[in-house]
PDB file of C-alpha atoms in Angstrom:
ATOM      1  CA  UNK Y   1      56.455  29.567   3.953  1.00 77.00           C
ATOM      2  CA  UNK Y   2      56.946  28.523   7.530  1.00 84.00           C
ATOM      3  CA  UNK Y   3      53.405  27.238   8.073  1.00 83.00           C
ATOM      4  CA  UNK Y   4      53.710  25.232   4.327  1.00 77.00           C
ATOM      5  CA  UNK Y   5      56.691  23.041   6.208  1.00 75.00           C
ATOM      6  CA  UNK Y   6      55.641  22.621   9.629  1.00 74.00           C
ATOM      7  CA  UNK Y   7      52.722  20.746   7.868  1.00 70.00           C
ATOM      8  CA  UNK Y   8      54.495  19.099   5.509  1.00 64.00           C
ATOM      9  CA  UNK Y   9      56.618  18.413   8.241  1.00 73.00           C
ATOM     10  CA  UNK Y  10      53.287  17.506  10.660  1.00 71.00           C
ATOM     11  CA  UNK Y  11      52.122  14.624   7.341  1.00 64.00           C
ATOM     12  CA  UNK Y  12      55.627  12.535   7.345  1.00 67.00           C
ATOM     13  CA  UNK Y  13      56.232   9.883   4.994  1.00 66.00           C
ATOM     14  CA  UNK Y  14      52.898   9.725   2.905  1.00 78.00           C
ATOM     15  CA  UNK Y  15      54.823   7.058   0.094  1.00 90.00           C
ATOM     16  CA  UNK Y  16      54.404   3.476   0.388  1.00 90.00           C
ATOM     17  CA  UNK Y  17      57.218   1.173   1.299  1.00 91.00           C
ATOM     18  CA  UNK Y  18      56.165  -1.449  -0.866  1.00 94.00           C
ATOM     19  CA  UNK Y  19      58.051  -3.852  -2.272  1.00 94.00           C
ATOM     20  CA  UNK Y  20      61.018  -3.485   0.220  1.00 91.00           C
ATOM     21  CA  UNK Y  21      57.915  -3.510   2.745  1.00 92.00           C
ATOM     22  CA  UNK Y  22      54.875  -4.416   2.770  1.00 92.00           C
ATOM     23  CA  UNK Y  23      51.883  -4.518   0.271  1.00 92.00           C
ATOM     24  CA  UNK Y  24      49.259  -0.920   0.689  1.00 92.00           C
ATOM     25  CA  UNK Y  25      45.921  -2.282   2.328  1.00 92.00           C
ATOM     26  CA  UNK Y  26      43.799  -3.710  -0.302  1.00 94.00           C
ATOM     27  CA  UNK Y  27      39.811  -2.813  -0.429  1.00 93.00           C
ATOM     28  CA  UNK Y  28      37.234  -5.017   1.468  1.00 94.00           C
ATOM     29  CA  UNK Y  29      35.967  -5.099  -2.086  1.00 93.00           C
ATOM     30  CA  UNK Y  30      38.919  -5.955  -4.122  1.00 96.00           C
ATOM     31  CA  UNK Y  31      38.481  -9.186  -6.953  1.00 96.00           C
ATOM     32  CA  UNK Y  32      42.483 -11.139  -7.546  1.00 95.00           C
ATOM     33  CA  UNK Y  33      43.086 -14.123  -9.320  1.00 94.00           C
ATOM     34  CA  UNK Y  34      39.696 -16.096  -9.155  1.00 93.00           C
ATOM     35  CA  UNK Y  35      39.974 -18.948  -8.353  1.00 90.00           C
ATOM     36  CA  UNK Y  36      38.346 -22.553  -8.884  1.00 91.00           C
ATOM     37  CA  UNK Y  37      37.570 -25.701  -6.289  1.00 90.00           C
ATOM     38  CA  UNK Y  38      36.869 -28.369  -8.785  1.00 84.00           C
ATOM     39  CA  UNK Y  39      36.590 -30.637  -5.805  1.00 86.00           C
ATOM     40  CA  UNK Y  40      33.122 -28.501  -5.712  1.00 88.00           C
ATOM     41  CA  UNK Y  41      32.509 -28.723  -9.412  1.00 85.00           C
ATOM     42  CA  UNK Y  42      32.163 -32.519 -10.428  1.00 75.00           C
ATOM     43  CA  UNK Y  43      29.341 -32.137 -12.991  1.00 75.00           C
ATOM     44  CA  UNK Y  44      30.392 -29.299 -14.959  1.00 73.00           C
ATOM     45  CA  UNK Y  45      27.409 -27.725 -14.300  1.00 87.00           C
ATOM     46  CA  UNK Y  46      28.507 -24.509 -16.889  1.00 89.00           C
ATOM     47  CA  UNK Y  47      26.413 -21.534 -14.653  1.00 92.00           C
ATOM     48  CA  UNK Y  48      29.668 -19.646 -14.268  1.00 93.00           C
ATOM     49  CA  UNK Y  49      30.503 -19.843 -18.214  1.00 93.00           C
ATOM     50  CA  UNK Y  50      26.494 -18.934 -19.105  1.00 95.00           C
ATOM     51  CA  UNK Y  51      26.395 -16.309 -16.365  1.00 95.00           C
ATOM     52  CA  UNK Y  52      29.995 -14.696 -17.758  1.00 96.00           C
ATOM     53  CA  UNK Y  53      29.085 -11.349 -20.092  1.00 96.00           C
ATOM     54  CA  UNK Y  54      32.713 -11.971 -21.947  1.00 96.00           C
ATOM     55  CA  UNK Y  55      32.899 -15.297 -22.277  1.00 96.00           C
ATOM     56  CA  UNK Y  56      35.744 -15.503 -20.376  1.00 96.00           C
ATOM     57  CA  UNK Y  57      35.081 -18.848 -18.839  1.00 95.00           C
ATOM     58  CA  UNK Y  58      34.980 -22.522 -20.478  1.00 92.00           C
ATOM     59  CA  UNK Y  59      33.743 -25.463 -19.208  1.00 90.00           C
ATOM     60  CA  UNK Y  60      35.820 -28.728 -20.768  1.00 84.00           C
ATOM     61  CA  UNK Y  61      37.815 -31.542 -18.426  1.00 83.00           C
ATOM     62  CA  UNK Y  62      38.470 -28.252 -16.407  1.00 84.00           C
ATOM     63  CA  UNK Y  63      37.230 -24.629 -15.762  1.00 90.00           C
ATOM     64  CA  UNK Y  64      39.430 -21.942 -17.818  1.00 93.00           C
ATOM     65  CA  UNK Y  65      39.079 -18.458 -16.791  1.00 95.00           C
ATOM     66  CA  UNK Y  66      41.051 -16.289 -19.351  1.00 97.00           C
ATOM     67  CA  UNK Y  67      41.998 -13.501 -17.635  1.00 97.00           C
ATOM     68  CA  UNK Y  68      42.395 -10.924 -19.896  1.00 97.00           C
ATOM     69  CA  UNK Y  69      39.049 -11.231 -21.072  1.00 97.00           C
ATOM     70  CA  UNK Y  70      38.388 -10.825 -17.476  1.00 97.00           C
ATOM     71  CA  UNK Y  71      36.242  -8.084 -16.055  1.00 97.00           C
ATOM     72  CA  UNK Y  72      36.496  -9.373 -12.725  1.00 97.00           C
ATOM     73  CA  UNK Y  73      32.874  -9.263 -12.205  1.00 95.00           C
ATOM     74  CA  UNK Y  74      30.826 -11.031  -9.170  1.00 94.00           C
ATOM     75  CA  UNK Y  75      28.458 -12.892 -11.523  1.00 96.00           C
ATOM     76  CA  UNK Y  76      30.421 -16.334 -12.356  1.00 95.00           C
ATOM     77  CA  UNK Y  77      30.871 -16.364  -8.449  1.00 94.00           C
ATOM     78  CA  UNK Y  78      26.989 -15.150  -7.658  1.00 95.00           C
ATOM     79  CA  UNK Y  79      25.686 -17.873 -10.251  1.00 94.00           C
ATOM     80  CA  UNK Y  80      27.754 -20.641  -8.926  1.00 93.00           C
ATOM     81  CA  UNK Y  81      25.203 -22.973  -7.120  1.00 91.00           C
ATOM     82  CA  UNK Y  82      28.017 -25.273  -5.106  1.00 90.00           C
ATOM     83  CA  UNK Y  83      30.709 -21.860  -4.293  1.00 91.00           C
ATOM     84  CA  UNK Y  84      33.615 -23.473  -6.918  1.00 92.00           C
ATOM     85  CA  UNK Y  85      34.359 -20.193  -7.867  1.00 93.00           C
ATOM     86  CA  UNK Y  86      35.416 -17.266  -6.580  1.00 93.00           C
ATOM     87  CA  UNK Y  87      38.228 -14.436  -6.207  1.00 95.00           C
ATOM     88  CA  UNK Y  88      41.757 -13.920  -4.404  1.00 94.00           C
ATOM     89  CA  UNK Y  89      42.873 -11.362  -2.956  1.00 95.00           C
ATOM     90  CA  UNK Y  90      46.173 -11.652  -4.865  1.00 95.00           C
ATOM     91  CA  UNK Y  91      47.312  -8.687  -7.040  1.00 96.00           C
ATOM     92  CA  UNK Y  92      50.065 -10.447  -9.289  1.00 96.00           C
ATOM     93  CA  UNK Y  93      48.363 -10.838 -12.559  1.00 97.00           C
ATOM     94  CA  UNK Y  94      49.850  -9.347 -15.026  1.00 97.00           C
ATOM     95  CA  UNK Y  95      52.364 -11.752 -17.996  1.00 97.00           C
ATOM     96  CA  UNK Y  96      54.413 -10.977 -20.211  1.00 97.00           C
ATOM     97  CA  UNK Y  97      52.724 -13.317 -22.827  1.00 97.00           C
ATOM     98  CA  UNK Y  98      48.287 -13.394 -23.538  1.00 97.00           C
ATOM     99  CA  UNK Y  99      48.691 -17.484 -23.673  1.00 95.00           C
ATOM    100  CA  UNK Y 100      49.870 -16.905 -20.376  1.00 95.00           C
ATOM    101  CA  UNK Y 101      46.307 -15.034 -18.721  1.00 96.00           C
ATOM    102  CA  UNK Y 102      44.390 -18.194 -19.838  1.00 95.00           C
ATOM    103  CA  UNK Y 103      43.574 -20.458 -16.745  1.00 89.00           C
ATOM    104  CA  UNK Y 104      42.863 -24.015 -16.796  1.00 78.00           C
ATOM    105  CA  UNK Y 105      43.598 -25.742 -13.129  1.00 69.00           C
ATOM    106  CA  UNK Y 106      47.338 -24.128 -12.806  1.00 73.00           C
ATOM    107  CA  UNK Y 107      48.993 -21.451 -11.609  1.00 81.00           C
ATOM    108  CA  UNK Y 108      49.314 -18.473 -12.936  1.00 88.00           C
ATOM    109  CA  UNK Y 109      52.862 -17.861 -15.096  1.00 90.00           C
ATOM    110  CA  UNK Y 110      53.858 -14.207 -13.785  1.00 95.00           C
ATOM    111  CA  UNK Y 111      56.004 -11.562 -15.643  1.00 95.00           C
ATOM    112  CA  UNK Y 112      59.669 -11.828 -16.268  1.00 95.00           C
ATOM    113  CA  UNK Y 113      62.021  -9.214 -16.995  1.00 96.00           C
ATOM    114  CA  UNK Y 114      62.903  -8.399 -20.089  1.00 96.00           C
ATOM    115  CA  UNK Y 115      66.014  -9.873 -21.836  1.00 95.00           C
ATOM    116  CA  UNK Y 116      69.647  -8.893 -20.888  1.00 94.00           C
ATOM    117  CA  UNK Y 117      70.008  -5.957 -23.100  1.00 94.00           C
ATOM    118  CA  UNK Y 118      66.734  -4.232 -22.139  1.00 94.00           C
ATOM    119  CA  UNK Y 119      67.136  -4.836 -18.827  1.00 93.00           C
ATOM    120  CA  UNK Y 120      70.586  -2.280 -19.155  1.00 94.00           C
ATOM    121  CA  UNK Y 121      68.692   0.046 -21.460  1.00 92.00           C
ATOM    122  CA  UNK Y 122      65.303   0.360 -19.395  1.00 95.00           C
ATOM    123  CA  UNK Y 123      66.241  -1.148 -15.912  1.00 89.00           C
ATOM    124  CA  UNK Y 124      67.085   2.211 -14.265  1.00 91.00           C
ATOM    125  CA  UNK Y 125      65.302   4.793 -16.436  1.00 95.00           C
ATOM    126  CA  UNK Y 126      61.645   4.037 -18.234  1.00 97.00           C
ATOM    127  CA  UNK Y 127      59.725   6.672 -19.902  1.00 98.00           C
ATOM    128  CA  UNK Y 128      56.298   6.239 -21.440  1.00 98.00           C
ATOM    129  CA  UNK Y 129      53.819   7.267 -23.531  1.00 98.00           C
ATOM    130  CA  UNK Y 130      49.948   6.794 -22.255  1.00 97.00           C
ATOM    131  CA  UNK Y 131      48.060   6.181 -25.147  1.00 98.00           C
ATOM    132  CA  UNK Y 132      43.852   5.988 -24.686  1.00 97.00           C
ATOM    133  CA  UNK Y 133      42.642   4.259 -27.233  1.00 97.00           C
ATOM    134  CA  UNK Y 134      38.985   4.523 -26.772  1.00 96.00           C
ATOM    135  CA  UNK Y 135      39.092   3.477 -22.905  1.00 93.00           C
ATOM    136  CA  UNK Y 136      36.565   4.484 -20.068  1.00 95.00           C
ATOM    137  CA  UNK Y 137      39.089   6.517 -17.927  1.00 96.00           C
ATOM    138  CA  UNK Y 138      38.998   3.485 -15.295  1.00 97.00           C
ATOM    139  CA  UNK Y 139      42.219   2.235 -16.549  1.00 98.00           C
ATOM    140  CA  UNK Y 140      43.599   5.894 -17.397  1.00 97.00           C
ATOM    141  CA  UNK Y 141      42.800   6.288 -13.514  1.00 97.00           C
ATOM    142  CA  UNK Y 142      44.568   4.071 -12.090  1.00 97.00           C
ATOM    143  CA  UNK Y 143      47.510   4.834 -13.739  1.00 97.00           C
ATOM    144  CA  UNK Y 144      47.299   8.404 -12.994  1.00 97.00           C
ATOM    145  CA  UNK Y 145      47.014   7.203  -9.365  1.00 97.00           C
ATOM    146  CA  UNK Y 146      50.787   5.730  -9.884  1.00 97.00           C
ATOM    147  CA  UNK Y 147      51.676   9.318 -10.285  1.00 95.00           C
ATOM    148  CA  UNK Y 148      50.586  10.776  -6.968  1.00 94.00           C
ATOM    149  CA  UNK Y 149      53.026  10.832  -3.606  1.00 91.00           C
ATOM    150  CA  UNK Y 150      51.316   7.590  -2.279  1.00 92.00           C
ATOM    151  CA  UNK Y 151      52.536   5.390  -4.839  1.00 95.00           C
ATOM    152  CA  UNK Y 152      55.594   7.527  -6.652  1.00 95.00           C
ATOM    153  CA  UNK Y 153      56.392   5.407  -9.829  1.00 96.00           C
ATOM    154  CA  UNK Y 154      58.866   8.250  -9.945  1.00 96.00           C
ATOM    155  CA  UNK Y 155      61.327   6.214  -7.366  1.00 95.00           C
ATOM    156  CA  UNK Y 156      61.142   3.642  -9.592  1.00 96.00           C
ATOM    157  CA  UNK Y 157      63.240   5.490 -12.660  1.00 96.00           C
ATOM    158  CA  UNK Y 158      59.642   4.956 -14.466  1.00 97.00           C
ATOM    159  CA  UNK Y 159      57.967   8.101 -15.681  1.00 97.00           C
ATOM    160  CA  UNK Y 160      54.466   8.770 -18.226  1.00 97.00           C
ATOM    161  CA  UNK Y 161      55.773  11.610 -20.553  1.00 97.00           C
ATOM    162  CA  UNK Y 162      54.246  13.806 -22.912  1.00 95.00           C
ATOM    163  CA  UNK Y 163      56.081  13.101 -26.380  1.00 96.00           C
ATOM    164  CA  UNK Y 164      56.754   9.735 -27.716  1.00 96.00           C
ATOM    165  CA  UNK Y 165      59.708  10.447 -29.208  1.00 96.00           C
ATOM    166  CA  UNK Y 166      60.816  11.195 -25.571  1.00 95.00           C
ATOM    167  CA  UNK Y 167      59.622   7.665 -24.850  1.00 98.00           C
ATOM    168  CA  UNK Y 168      60.658   4.024 -24.668  1.00 98.00           C
ATOM    169  CA  UNK Y 169      57.713   2.307 -24.869  1.00 98.00           C
ATOM    170  CA  UNK Y 170      54.161   3.318 -24.953  1.00 98.00           C
ATOM    171  CA  UNK Y 171      50.926   1.946 -22.283  1.00 98.00           C
ATOM    172  CA  UNK Y 172      47.736   1.340 -23.590  1.00 98.00           C
ATOM    173  CA  UNK Y 173      44.808   1.360 -22.709  1.00 98.00           C
ATOM    174  CA  UNK Y 174      41.508   0.976 -24.172  1.00 97.00           C
ATOM    175  CA  UNK Y 175      39.721  -1.716 -26.850  1.00 98.00           C
ATOM    176  CA  UNK Y 176      41.286   0.702 -29.719  1.00 98.00           C
ATOM    177  CA  UNK Y 177      38.518   1.717 -31.151  1.00 98.00           C
ATOM    178  CA  UNK Y 178      39.071   2.528 -35.162  1.00 97.00           C
ATOM    179  CA  UNK Y 179      38.987   6.125 -34.651  1.00 97.00           C
ATOM    180  CA  UNK Y 180      42.021   5.540 -32.318  1.00 97.00           C
ATOM    181  CA  UNK Y 181      44.238   3.029 -34.625  1.00 97.00           C
ATOM    182  CA  UNK Y 182      46.338   5.869 -36.890  1.00 98.00           C
ATOM    183  CA  UNK Y 183      46.847   7.746 -33.457  1.00 97.00           C
ATOM    184  CA  UNK Y 184      49.015   4.370 -31.946  1.00 98.00           C
ATOM    185  CA  UNK Y 185      50.207   3.393 -35.056  1.00 98.00           C
ATOM    186  CA  UNK Y 186      51.920   6.753 -35.075  1.00 98.00           C
ATOM    187  CA  UNK Y 187      52.646   6.893 -31.646  1.00 98.00           C
ATOM    188  CA  UNK Y 188      54.201   3.156 -31.824  1.00 98.00           C
ATOM    189  CA  UNK Y 189      56.170   4.579 -34.524  1.00 98.00           C
ATOM    190  CA  UNK Y 190      57.703   7.136 -33.380  1.00 98.00           C
ATOM    191  CA  UNK Y 191      58.803   5.660 -30.406  1.00 98.00           C
ATOM    192  CA  UNK Y 192      62.706   5.629 -30.362  1.00 96.00           C
ATOM    193  CA  UNK Y 193      63.739   1.865 -31.504  1.00 95.00           C
ATOM    194  CA  UNK Y 194      64.361  -0.546 -29.266  1.00 96.00           C
ATOM    195  CA  UNK Y 195      60.489   0.424 -27.124  1.00 97.00           C
ATOM    196  CA  UNK Y 196      58.330  -1.383 -25.276  1.00 97.00           C
ATOM    197  CA  UNK Y 197      54.509  -2.009 -24.900  1.00 98.00           C
ATOM    198  CA  UNK Y 198      52.415  -2.344 -21.904  1.00 98.00           C
ATOM    199  CA  UNK Y 199      48.756  -3.264 -22.809  1.00 98.00           C
ATOM    200  CA  UNK Y 200      46.629  -2.547 -19.145  1.00 98.00           C
ATOM    201  CA  UNK Y 201      43.302  -3.771 -18.297  1.00 98.00           C
ATOM    202  CA  UNK Y 202      40.840  -5.695 -20.433  1.00 98.00           C
ATOM    203  CA  UNK Y 203      40.181  -3.934 -23.108  1.00 98.00           C
ATOM    204  CA  UNK Y 204      43.558  -3.324 -24.745  1.00 98.00           C
ATOM    205  CA  UNK Y 205      44.371  -6.838 -24.189  1.00 98.00           C
ATOM    206  CA  UNK Y 206      40.714  -8.389 -25.454  1.00 98.00           C
ATOM    207  CA  UNK Y 207      38.969  -5.415 -26.337  1.00 97.00           C
ATOM    208  CA  UNK Y 208      36.764  -6.458 -22.691  1.00 96.00           C
ATOM    209  CA  UNK Y 209      32.944  -6.162 -23.090  1.00 95.00           C
ATOM    210  CA  UNK Y 210      32.775  -4.312 -26.573  1.00 96.00           C
ATOM    211  CA  UNK Y 211      34.308  -7.329 -28.291  1.00 95.00           C
ATOM    212  CA  UNK Y 212      34.033  -8.223 -31.368  1.00 94.00           C
ATOM    213  CA  UNK Y 213      32.210  -4.791 -32.832  1.00 95.00           C
ATOM    214  CA  UNK Y 214      32.862  -3.411 -35.698  1.00 94.00           C
ATOM    215  CA  UNK Y 215      34.116  -0.204 -34.464  1.00 95.00           C
ATOM    216  CA  UNK Y 216      37.205  -1.318 -32.812  1.00 97.00           C
ATOM    217  CA  UNK Y 217      39.624  -3.477 -32.473  1.00 97.00           C
ATOM    218  CA  UNK Y 218      40.020  -6.021 -29.158  1.00 97.00           C
ATOM    219  CA  UNK Y 219      42.518  -4.398 -27.302  1.00 97.00           C
ATOM    220  CA  UNK Y 220      46.139  -3.522 -29.102  1.00 97.00           C
ATOM    221  CA  UNK Y 221      47.526  -7.013 -30.104  1.00 95.00           C
ATOM    222  CA  UNK Y 222      46.709  -6.671 -33.817  1.00 92.00           C
ATOM    223  CA  UNK Y 223      48.315  -3.389 -33.985  1.00 97.00           C
ATOM    224  CA  UNK Y 224      51.650  -3.631 -31.842  1.00 98.00           C
ATOM    225  CA  UNK Y 225      53.739  -6.506 -30.367  1.00 97.00           C
ATOM    226  CA  UNK Y 226      52.914  -6.052 -26.263  1.00 98.00           C
ATOM    227  CA  UNK Y 227      54.951  -7.003 -23.892  1.00 98.00           C
ATOM    228  CA  UNK Y 228      53.272  -6.938 -20.629  1.00 98.00           C
ATOM    229  CA  UNK Y 229      49.703  -8.533 -19.965  1.00 98.00           C
ATOM    230  CA  UNK Y 230      48.270  -6.539 -17.276  1.00 98.00           C
ATOM    231  CA  UNK Y 231      44.712  -7.627 -16.480  1.00 98.00           C
ATOM    232  CA  UNK Y 232      41.534  -6.051 -14.738  1.00 97.00           C
ATOM    233  CA  UNK Y 233      38.558  -3.919 -15.147  1.00 97.00           C
ATOM    234  CA  UNK Y 234      40.204  -2.089 -14.276  1.00 97.00           C
ATOM    235  CA  UNK Y 235      43.495  -3.832 -12.462  1.00 98.00           C
ATOM    236  CA  UNK Y 236      44.266  -2.232  -9.627  1.00 97.00           C
ATOM    237  CA  UNK Y 237      47.215   0.473  -9.149  1.00 97.00           C
ATOM    238  CA  UNK Y 238      49.335  -2.355  -7.138  1.00 97.00           C
ATOM    239  CA  UNK Y 239      48.631  -4.606 -10.152  1.00 98.00           C
ATOM    240  CA  UNK Y 240      49.943  -2.305 -12.635  1.00 98.00           C
ATOM    241  CA  UNK Y 241      53.113  -1.449 -10.579  1.00 98.00           C
ATOM    242  CA  UNK Y 242      53.702  -5.346 -10.008  1.00 97.00           C
ATOM    243  CA  UNK Y 243      53.787  -5.692 -13.843  1.00 97.00           C
ATOM    244  CA  UNK Y 244      55.895  -3.136 -14.464  1.00 98.00           C
ATOM    245  CA  UNK Y 245      58.228  -4.262 -11.588  1.00 97.00           C
ATOM    246  CA  UNK Y 246      58.559  -7.607 -12.753  1.00 97.00           C
ATOM    247  CA  UNK Y 247      59.229  -6.515 -16.551  1.00 97.00           C
ATOM    248  CA  UNK Y 248      62.195  -4.132 -15.539  1.00 96.00           C
ATOM    249  CA  UNK Y 249      63.431  -6.979 -12.649  1.00 95.00           C
ATOM    250  CA  UNK Y 250      63.316  -5.592  -9.723  1.00 92.00           C
ATOM    251  CA  UNK Y 251      61.069  -8.425  -8.745  1.00 89.00           C
ATOM    252  CA  UNK Y 252      61.917 -11.800  -9.006  1.00 72.00           C
ATOM    253  CA  UNK Y 253      59.812 -14.257 -10.862  1.00 61.00           C
ATOM    254  CA  UNK Y 254      59.555 -16.311  -7.730  1.00 55.00           C
ATOM    255  CA  UNK Y 255      58.178 -13.735  -4.765  1.00 55.00           C
ATOM    256  CA  UNK Y 256      55.014 -13.033  -3.842  1.00 57.00           C
TER     257      UNK Y 256
END
């Protein structure tokens, strides 16, 4: 016992200071919000749109990127002959509406807080039942990371719970396969009112790489009402946590 206590003291404080301190260092391979330099894209050559595996890019008067469909893969960046498209280091991606994920040369409107009534209920204590609706375990793994000592999701009063009857809402990952549709509906029905839904990852938002396939439902939107969209494939744990805290009013709308 004494040896364990000494080891714990030697390890020191492991939980990150963010959001009260600096954000954790992101890996070199991290891809944040995509950006298009219009000055380098005068002819709208469509190379990026043709290379996109999920049709997330549309070329018209401006280049439009649907972050809800984007897999954050490097294909568009590699295909652009002028280097007009690339990825920033900005991890802030969550929005309150599906339409908010569609960019057209404008700044992304980040998630705003719940209304006053829901903030009084959930602002200090939010219990979520996670539903893996046919996901590949990428998004599921990054959600699980938030409960580790480094992130300590519980310090914000947010917990993943085992039963929907003990939950304030559900967190959905995966494209919602036909075999998981009923399970998602029953889980949602078992959560007491009022309740919220968080869709994490491209699959839960749009079907991701499986969009249009007959054995899935292109995400959670057509099955349950979604209150927060967190894009990515998978989204970084920092992106997920940032979205949750903005939803709960812990991070102001204009704050980086």
